[in-house]
Coordinates of C-alpha atoms in Angstrom, one line a residue:
M1 CA 0.0 0.0 0.0
N2 CA 1.4 3.4 -1.0
L3 CA 0.7 6.6 0.9
I4 CA -0.6 8.8 -2.0
E5 CA -1.1 6.4 -4.9
G6 CA -3.3 7.8 -7.6
I7 CA -1.9 11.4 -7.3
K8 CA -0.3 12.7 -10.5
I9 CA 2.1 15.6 -10.4
V10 CA 3.7 17.3 -13.5
T11 CA 6.9 19.2 -12.7
L12 CA 9.0 21.7 -14.6
E13 CA 11.9 21.9 -12.1
T14 CA 15.6 22.4 -11.7
H15 CA 18.3 22.0 -9.1
V16 CA 17.3 21.0 -5.6
A17 CA 14.5 22.6 -3.5
V18 CA 11.6 21.6 -5.7
P19 CA 13.0 18.4 -7.1
G20 CA 13.8 17.1 -3.6
A21 CA 10.2 17.7 -2.5
T22 CA 8.6 16.0 -5.5
R23 CA 11.1 13.1 -5.2
Q24 CA 9.6 12.4 -1.7
L25 CA 6.1 12.5 -3.3
A26 CA 7.3 9.9 -5.8
D27 CA 8.6 7.8 -3.0
W28 CA 5.2 7.9 -1.4
G29 CA 3.5 6.5 -4.5
A30 CA 2.6 9.6 -6.5
E31 CA 3.2 9.6 -10.3
V32 CA 5.7 12.4 -10.7
I33 CA 6.5 13.3 -14.3
K34 CA 9.6 15.5 -14.6
I35 CA 9.8 17.6 -17.7
E36 CA 13.4 18.4 -18.9
A37 CA 14.6 20.3 -21.9
P38 CA 16.6 18.4 -24.5
T39 CA 19.8 19.4 -22.7
G40 CA 18.4 18.2 -19.4
D41 CA 18.2 19.6 -15.9
I42 CA 21.5 21.5 -15.3
W43 CA 21.7 19.8 -11.9
R44 CA 22.7 16.6 -13.8
M45 CA 26.2 18.0 -14.2
Y46 CA 26.8 19.4 -10.7
G47 CA 28.7 16.3 -9.5
A48 CA 31.4 17.2 -12.0
N49 CA 32.4 20.0 -9.5
F50 CA 33.5 17.2 -7.1
G51 CA 35.0 14.9 -9.7
I52 CA 32.3 12.3 -9.4
P53 CA 30.4 10.6 -12.3
T54 CA 27.5 12.5 -14.0
T55 CA 26.6 9.8 -16.6
D56 CA 23.3 8.2 -17.3
E57 CA 24.6 5.0 -15.6
E58 CA 25.9 6.7 -12.4
N59 CA 24.8 10.1 -11.2
A60 CA 24.6 10.1 -7.4
I61 CA 24.1 13.9 -6.9
F62 CA 21.2 14.0 -9.4
T63 CA 19.7 10.8 -8.1
I64 CA 19.2 12.0 -4.5
E65 CA 16.6 14.6 -5.7
N66 CA 15.1 12.7 -8.6
S67 CA 14.8 9.0 -7.8
N68 CA 11.5 7.3 -8.7
K69 CA 10.3 10.0 -11.1
K70 CA 9.3 9.5 -14.7
L71 CA 11.4 11.5 -17.0
I72 CA 10.2 13.2 -20.2
S73 CA 12.3 15.5 -22.4
I74 CA 10.4 18.2 -24.4
N75 CA 11.6 21.1 -26.5
L76 CA 9.9 24.0 -24.7
K77 CA 10.8 26.4 -27.5
T78 CA 8.2 24.8 -29.8
E79 CA 4.4 25.1 -29.8
E80 CA 4.1 21.4 -30.3
G81 CA 6.2 20.8 -27.2
L82 CA 4.1 23.2 -25.1
A83 CA 1.0 21.4 -26.3
I84 CA 2.4 18.1 -25.0
I85 CA 2.7 19.7 -21.5
R86 CA -1.0 20.7 -21.7
D87 CA -1.8 17.1 -22.6
L88 CA 0.0 15.9 -19.5
L89 CA -1.8 18.4 -17.3
R90 CA -5.3 17.4 -18.3
D91 CA -5.5 14.6 -15.6
A92 CA -2.8 15.9 -13.3
D93 CA -3.5 16.9 -9.7
A94 CA -0.7 19.4 -9.5
F95 CA 1.7 21.4 -11.6
V96 CA 4.9 22.3 -9.8
S97 CA 7.7 24.5 -11.0
N98 CA 10.6 26.7 -9.9
V99 CA 11.4 28.1 -13.4
R100 CA 11.6 31.9 -13.3
Y101 CA 8.0 33.2 -13.5
A102 CA 8.7 35.5 -16.5
S103 CA 9.8 32.4 -18.4
L104 CA 6.6 30.6 -17.5
E105 CA 4.6 33.6 -18.7
N106 CA 6.4 33.5 -22.0
M107 CA 5.5 29.8 -22.4
H108 CA 1.9 30.5 -21.2
L109 CA 2.5 28.1 -18.3
D110 CA 1.9 30.8 -15.6
Y111 CA -1.1 30.5 -13.3
D112 CA -3.3 33.0 -15.2
S113 CA -2.7 31.1 -18.5
L114 CA -3.7 27.8 -17.0
K115 CA -6.3 28.4 -14.3
D116 CA -9.4 28.5 -16.6
E117 CA -8.3 25.5 -18.8
F118 CA -7.2 23.5 -15.7
P119 CA -9.3 24.6 -12.7
H120 CA -8.5 21.4 -11.0
L121 CA -4.8 22.0 -10.8
V122 CA -2.9 22.7 -7.6
Y123 CA -0.5 25.3 -9.1
Y124 CA 2.7 25.4 -7.0
H125 CA 5.5 27.9 -7.9
F126 CA 8.7 28.4 -6.0
S127 CA 10.9 31.5 -6.6
S128 CA 14.1 33.0 -5.2
Y129 CA 12.7 36.2 -3.7
G130 CA 8.9 36.2 -4.1
Y131 CA 6.7 38.0 -6.7
E132 CA 6.8 41.5 -5.3
G133 CA 9.5 44.0 -4.6
P134 CA 12.7 45.1 -6.3
K135 CA 14.2 41.6 -6.4
S136 CA 11.2 39.8 -7.7
Q137 CA 12.7 39.2 -11.2
R138 CA 16.2 38.5 -9.9
P139 CA 17.6 34.9 -10.1
G140 CA 19.0 33.4 -7.0
F141 CA 20.5 30.2 -5.7
D142 CA 20.3 29.2 -2.0
A143 CA 23.6 30.8 -1.1
A144 CA 22.2 34.2 -2.2
A145 CA 18.5 34.1 -1.6
F146 CA 18.3 31.8 1.4
W147 CA 21.6 32.4 3.2
A148 CA 22.8 35.9 2.3
S149 CA 19.5 37.8 2.0
S150 CA 18.0 36.4 5.3
G151 CA 20.9 37.3 7.5
V152 CA 21.7 33.7 8.2
L153 CA 25.1 33.7 6.5
K154 CA 26.4 36.4 8.8
D155 CA 24.4 35.7 11.9
W156 CA 25.7 32.1 12.1
S157 CA 29.3 33.1 11.7
S158 CA 31.6 33.7 14.7
D159 CA 31.9 37.4 15.6
G160 CA 34.5 39.1 13.4
D161 CA 34.9 36.1 11.1
K162 CA 34.0 36.0 7.4
P163 CA 30.6 34.4 6.7
I164 CA 30.5 30.6 7.2
N165 CA 31.4 28.1 4.4
L166 CA 28.3 26.6 3.0
S167 CA 27.5 23.0 2.2
T168 CA 26.1 22.3 -1.2
A169 CA 22.4 23.1 -1.5
F170 CA 21.9 23.2 2.3
G171 CA 19.4 26.1 2.1
D172 CA 17.7 24.4 -0.8
T173 CA 17.3 21.2 1.3
I174 CA 15.8 23.1 4.2
A175 CA 13.4 24.9 1.8
E176 CA 12.5 21.5 0.4
G177 CA 10.4 20.8 3.5
N178 CA 8.4 24.0 2.9
V179 CA 7.8 23.1 -0.7
L180 CA 6.6 19.7 0.3
S181 CA 4.2 21.0 2.9
G182 CA 2.9 23.6 0.4
I183 CA 2.2 21.0 -2.2
L184 CA 0.5 18.7 0.3
G185 CA -1.5 21.6 1.6
G186 CA -2.7 22.4 -1.9
L187 CA -3.7 18.7 -2.5
L188 CA -5.5 18.7 0.8
Y189 CA -7.4 21.8 -0.2
K190 CA -8.4 20.2 -3.4
K191 CA -9.7 17.1 -1.7
M192 CA -11.8 19.2 0.7
H193 CA -13.2 21.6 -1.9
D194 CA -14.6 19.2 -4.5
G195 CA -11.5 19.0 -6.7
K196 CA -11.0 22.7 -7.0
G197 CA -7.4 23.8 -7.6
I198 CA -5.4 26.4 -5.7
R199 CA -2.4 28.6 -6.3
V200 CA 0.5 28.2 -3.8
T201 CA 3.9 29.8 -3.6
S202 CA 7.0 30.1 -1.5
S203 CA 10.6 31.2 -2.0
L204 CA 14.2 30.7 -0.8
M205 CA 14.2 34.0 0.9
A206 CA 11.0 33.2 2.8
S207 CA 12.5 29.9 4.0
G208 CA 15.8 31.6 5.1
L209 CA 13.9 34.3 7.0
W210 CA 11.8 31.6 8.6
C211 CA 14.8 29.7 9.8
N212 CA 16.6 32.8 11.1
F213 CA 13.6 34.0 13.2
S214 CA 15.4 34.3 16.5
N215 CA 18.1 36.6 15.1
L216 CA 15.6 38.7 13.2
I217 CA 13.6 39.3 16.4
T218 CA 16.4 39.8 18.9
G219 CA 18.4 42.0 16.5
Q220 CA 15.7 44.7 16.5
A221 CA 16.4 47.8 18.5
D222 CA 13.3 47.6 20.6
Y223 CA 14.4 44.2 21.9
C224 CA 17.9 45.3 22.9
P225 CA 18.1 43.7 26.5
M226 CA 20.9 45.8 27.8
A227 CA 19.3 49.3 27.8
Q228 CA 17.8 48.8 31.3
L229 CA 20.8 47.0 32.8
D230 CA 23.7 48.3 34.9
L231 CA 26.6 46.0 34.0
H232 CA 30.3 46.2 33.6
G233 CA 31.4 46.7 30.0
G234 CA 29.4 48.3 27.3
M235 CA 27.4 47.7 24.2
D236 CA 28.6 48.1 20.7
S237 CA 27.2 50.8 18.4
S238 CA 24.3 48.6 17.4
G239 CA 23.2 47.9 21.0
K240 CA 24.0 44.2 20.7
L241 CA 25.6 41.9 23.2
P242 CA 29.4 41.9 22.9
V243 CA 29.6 38.3 21.6
K244 CA 33.1 37.1 20.8
L245 CA 32.9 33.3 21.0
G246 CA 29.2 32.6 20.9
I247 CA 26.8 31.3 23.5
P248 CA 28.7 29.4 26.2
F249 CA 26.4 26.3 26.7
A250 CA 25.3 26.0 23.0
N251 CA 28.7 26.0 21.4
S252 CA 31.5 23.8 20.0
Y253 CA 34.8 23.1 21.8
K254 CA 38.0 21.3 20.8
C255 CA 39.0 18.3 22.8
A256 CA 42.3 16.6 23.7
D257 CA 42.1 14.2 20.8
G258 CA 41.7 17.1 18.3
R259 CA 38.0 16.3 17.7
W260 CA 35.3 18.9 18.3
I261 CA 32.2 18.4 20.4
Y262 CA 29.0 20.5 20.5
V263 CA 27.3 21.3 23.8
C264 CA 23.6 22.0 23.4
V265 CA 22.0 23.4 26.6
L266 CA 19.5 26.0 25.5
E267 CA 18.7 27.5 28.9
H268 CA 21.6 29.5 30.2
T269 CA 20.7 29.0 33.9
R270 CA 20.5 25.2 33.4
G271 CA 24.0 25.3 31.7
V272 CA 25.4 27.1 34.8
K273 CA 24.0 24.4 37.1
K274 CA 24.6 21.3 35.0
V275 CA 27.6 22.0 32.8
L276 CA 30.0 24.0 35.0
P277 CA 30.3 21.3 37.6
L278 CA 31.1 18.8 34.9
L279 CA 34.0 21.0 33.8
G280 CA 35.3 21.4 37.3
L281 CA 34.2 25.0 37.5
E282 CA 31.8 24.8 40.4
R283 CA 33.1 28.1 41.8
W284 CA 31.1 30.0 39.2
V285 CA 27.7 28.4 39.8
D286 CA 26.6 31.0 42.3
D287 CA 28.6 33.9 40.8
P288 CA 26.0 36.7 40.2
R289 CA 27.6 37.6 36.9
M290 CA 27.0 34.1 35.7
Q291 CA 23.3 34.0 36.4
S292 CA 22.2 35.5 33.0
L293 CA 23.6 35.3 29.5
V294 CA 24.0 39.1 29.4
G295 CA 26.1 39.0 32.6
F296 CA 28.2 36.2 31.1
M297 CA 28.8 38.1 27.9
F298 CA 30.0 41.2 29.6
N299 CA 32.5 39.1 31.5
Q300 CA 33.4 36.6 28.8
D301 CA 37.1 37.4 28.7
E302 CA 37.3 36.0 32.3
F303 CA 34.9 33.1 31.9
Y304 CA 35.7 31.7 28.4
P305 CA 39.4 30.7 28.7
P306 CA 38.9 28.3 31.6
I307 CA 35.9 26.7 29.9
I308 CA 37.9 26.2 26.7
E309 CA 40.8 24.8 28.7
A310 CA 38.5 22.4 30.5
F311 CA 37.1 20.9 27.3
A312 CA 40.7 20.6 25.9
S313 CA 41.7 18.5 28.9
K314 CA 39.8 15.4 27.9
T315 CA 39.1 13.5 24.7
S316 CA 35.8 13.6 22.9
D317 CA 35.0 10.1 24.0
E318 CA 35.5 11.0 27.6
W319 CA 33.2 14.0 27.3
L320 CA 30.6 12.0 25.5
R321 CA 30.5 9.5 28.4
I322 CA 30.5 12.2 31.1
F323 CA 27.7 14.2 29.5
E324 CA 25.6 11.1 28.8
E325 CA 25.8 10.1 32.4
A326 CA 24.7 13.6 33.4
D327 CA 21.8 13.5 30.9
V328 CA 23.1 16.7 29.2
V329 CA 23.0 17.0 25.4
L330 CA 26.4 16.8 23.8
E331 CA 27.5 15.4 20.4
R332 CA 30.8 14.9 18.6
V333 CA 31.0 17.0 15.5
A334 CA 31.0 14.5 12.6
E335 CA 32.3 14.9 9.1
G336 CA 30.0 14.0 6.2
A337 CA 31.9 10.9 5.1
E338 CA 31.8 9.7 8.8
A339 CA 28.2 10.5 9.4
V340 CA 27.0 8.4 6.4
Y341 CA 28.5 5.3 8.1
S342 CA 27.0 6.1 11.5
E343 CA 25.7 3.1 13.4
Q344 CA 22.8 5.3 14.5
A345 CA 22.0 6.4 10.9
I346 CA 22.1 2.8 9.6
A347 CA 20.0 1.4 12.4
N348 CA 17.2 3.8 11.7
D349 CA 17.4 3.4 7.9
Y350 CA 18.4 7.0 7.5
V351 CA 21.0 5.9 4.9
C352 CA 20.9 3.2 2.2
D353 CA 23.2 1.5 -0.2
V354 CA 22.5 2.2 -3.9
E355 CA 24.0 0.1 -6.7
F356 CA 24.4 2.1 -10.0
E357 CA 24.6 0.5 -13.4
T358 CA 28.3 0.9 -13.2
K359 CA 28.2 -1.6 -10.3
R360 CA 29.5 1.0 -7.9
H361 CA 27.8 1.0 -4.5
V362 CA 27.2 4.5 -3.0
K363 CA 25.9 5.3 0.5
M364 CA 22.9 7.6 -0.1
V365 CA 20.7 9.5 2.4
N366 CA 17.0 8.5 2.6
P367 CA 14.3 11.1 2.8
P368 CA 13.6 11.9 6.4
N369 CA 9.9 10.9 6.8
H370 CA 9.1 7.3 7.7
F371 CA 5.5 6.0 7.6
Y372 CA 4.8 2.8 9.6
G373 CA 2.8 0.2 7.7
I374 CA 3.2 2.1 4.4
E375 CA 5.3 1.1 1.5
T376 CA 7.7 3.7 0.2
L377 CA 9.9 3.3 -2.9
P378 CA 13.6 2.8 -2.3
T379 CA 16.2 5.1 -3.8
K380 CA 17.2 3.9 -7.2
S381 CA 19.4 5.3 -10.0
V382 CA 17.9 7.9 -12.2
G383 CA 17.8 7.4 -16.0
G384 CA 19.1 9.7 -18.7
I385 CA 17.4 12.6 -20.4
G386 CA 14.1 11.4 -21.9
A387 CA 14.4 8.0 -20.3
N388 CA 10.6 7.6 -20.0
T389 CA 9.4 9.9 -22.8
K390 CA 7.9 7.2 -25.0
A391 CA 6.2 5.4 -22.2
I392 CA 4.6 8.6 -20.9
L393 CA 3.4 9.7 -24.2
K394 CA 1.9 6.3 -25.0
E395 CA 0.0 6.5 -21.7
H396 CA -1.4 9.8 -22.9
G397 CA -2.7 8.5 -26.2
Y398 CA 0.3 9.2 -28.5
S399 CA 0.8 6.6 -31.2
E400 CA 4.2 5.0 -32.0
D401 CA 4.2 6.9 -35.4
K402 CA 3.4 10.2 -33.7
I403 CA 6.1 9.8 -31.2
E404 CA 8.6 8.9 -33.9
E405 CA 7.5 12.1 -35.8
L406 CA 8.1 14.2 -32.7
V407 CA 11.5 12.7 -32.2
N408 CA 12.5 13.4 -35.8
A409 CA 11.2 17.0 -35.6
G410 CA 13.3 17.7 -32.5
I411 CA 10.2 18.2 -30.4
I412 CA 11.1 15.5 -27.9
V413 CA 14.1 13.4 -26.8
A414 CA 13.3 9.7 -26.2
K415 CA 15.9 7.2 -25.1
D416 CA 13.6 4.3 -24.2

C-alpha cells in the first residue's frame, strides 16, 4: 500500500529545493512526471564539480533529488512541445515549478494562463525572492536568496569572522520541506473543496527568514536587552551583546584528541548548574555575573578561557561519556563521510546502499519521513534525459508513429 497512490504531479523543475520535494512524493506513491529540456536539468552536471560521475549510468548527486520519477524531455521552445505539456496536465493533480516566472509567462504556463483551462490543478511555484519588490525578477540560488538575504550567512558566523562556508544546497534542502508542505496543503485543499485547484507559492528568501527567526527578532532595537541593565562593560554601536565566541552552553569546543564536540543546553541557567560542575568550574555556579547570559557576555574574557581549557583537557570520547551520564546533550562533530556510516543512521534506515549501473555502491541519504505500515519506494538510480518519454506519451494516447514524428522533428528526446 502506497501513501498517496493515484496522485499525479507534473513538474518543470531544476536544481534541488523543488525536485527534492517532488522526489519524496514519488517515493510515497505519486506519479511524478519530470519535464526536462533536450539538454536536461543542469543539476545533472553538478557532480562534476566534485570529480564524481555524471553519466546516465551513475549520477549520485542527481539521483538523490530525482529518484523514482518518470522523465520526459520536451523542446519547450516549440508550440508542439508546449501542447504536450498541456496534454500531461489534463488529468494531473498538480503542476509544480521553480522556473523563473517570467519564463513561465512566455510559455503560457503561468497561473493565469492555466487556471481556466485546468481549474482542478494545484499550481505550486517556487521562486528566489517572491513575486513582489525590487528583487522579484532576480535569479538566486540558495547561497544568495536563502543564506545571504535572510541574514543567516552572517548571523551564524563567529563574531569578526568571514561568513561561514556553505554545504552544497543546504538552504535548498531546508526549503524543500516548505515546498513539500505547500504542495501537500494544496492537495488537501483540493480534496476538501470538490476537486478545485489552488495557487501556492514560497521562496528561498522566505525559507531563510523563517529559519533565522530568532536573530531577526532579537536584532531589533526595541528588543535590545541591555538598555535597562547596569553591567560592567558596554554595548557596541548597534546595541547588541558583545559576543566574541558565541553562547557558552550552546557551542562547539575542541577536545584533547583534536575532535570537536558541541554542547547543546539552550537555557543559560541550566547550563550554569549542569555544565559548569562537569567542567570542574563549580566556583562560578553562584557567581551573580553568571546568572544571566547578558552577565556572562559582559565578562566573557574572564569566563571563556577556563571553559575552553577544561574541554581541551579530555578526549571527545570522555566528554561523551561524562555528559551522557549527566543526561546533558552533547555530540561529537562528525564529518559527512563519517556520518554516512554512522551506526545510528544505519540502524534507523536514514541511509541506504544504492548500486548504480556501473556496479559502484554508494551510500545515499534516505528522505527523512518514515511511515509505519506504508510502503515507500527505495532510492534507485535515475535514468538519462528522456528515459521515459515514449512510455509517458503512449499512456497519454500518442501513437508510435506520432512519437517517432516528434523525435525526428526535435520536439522530444526519447531514449527508451
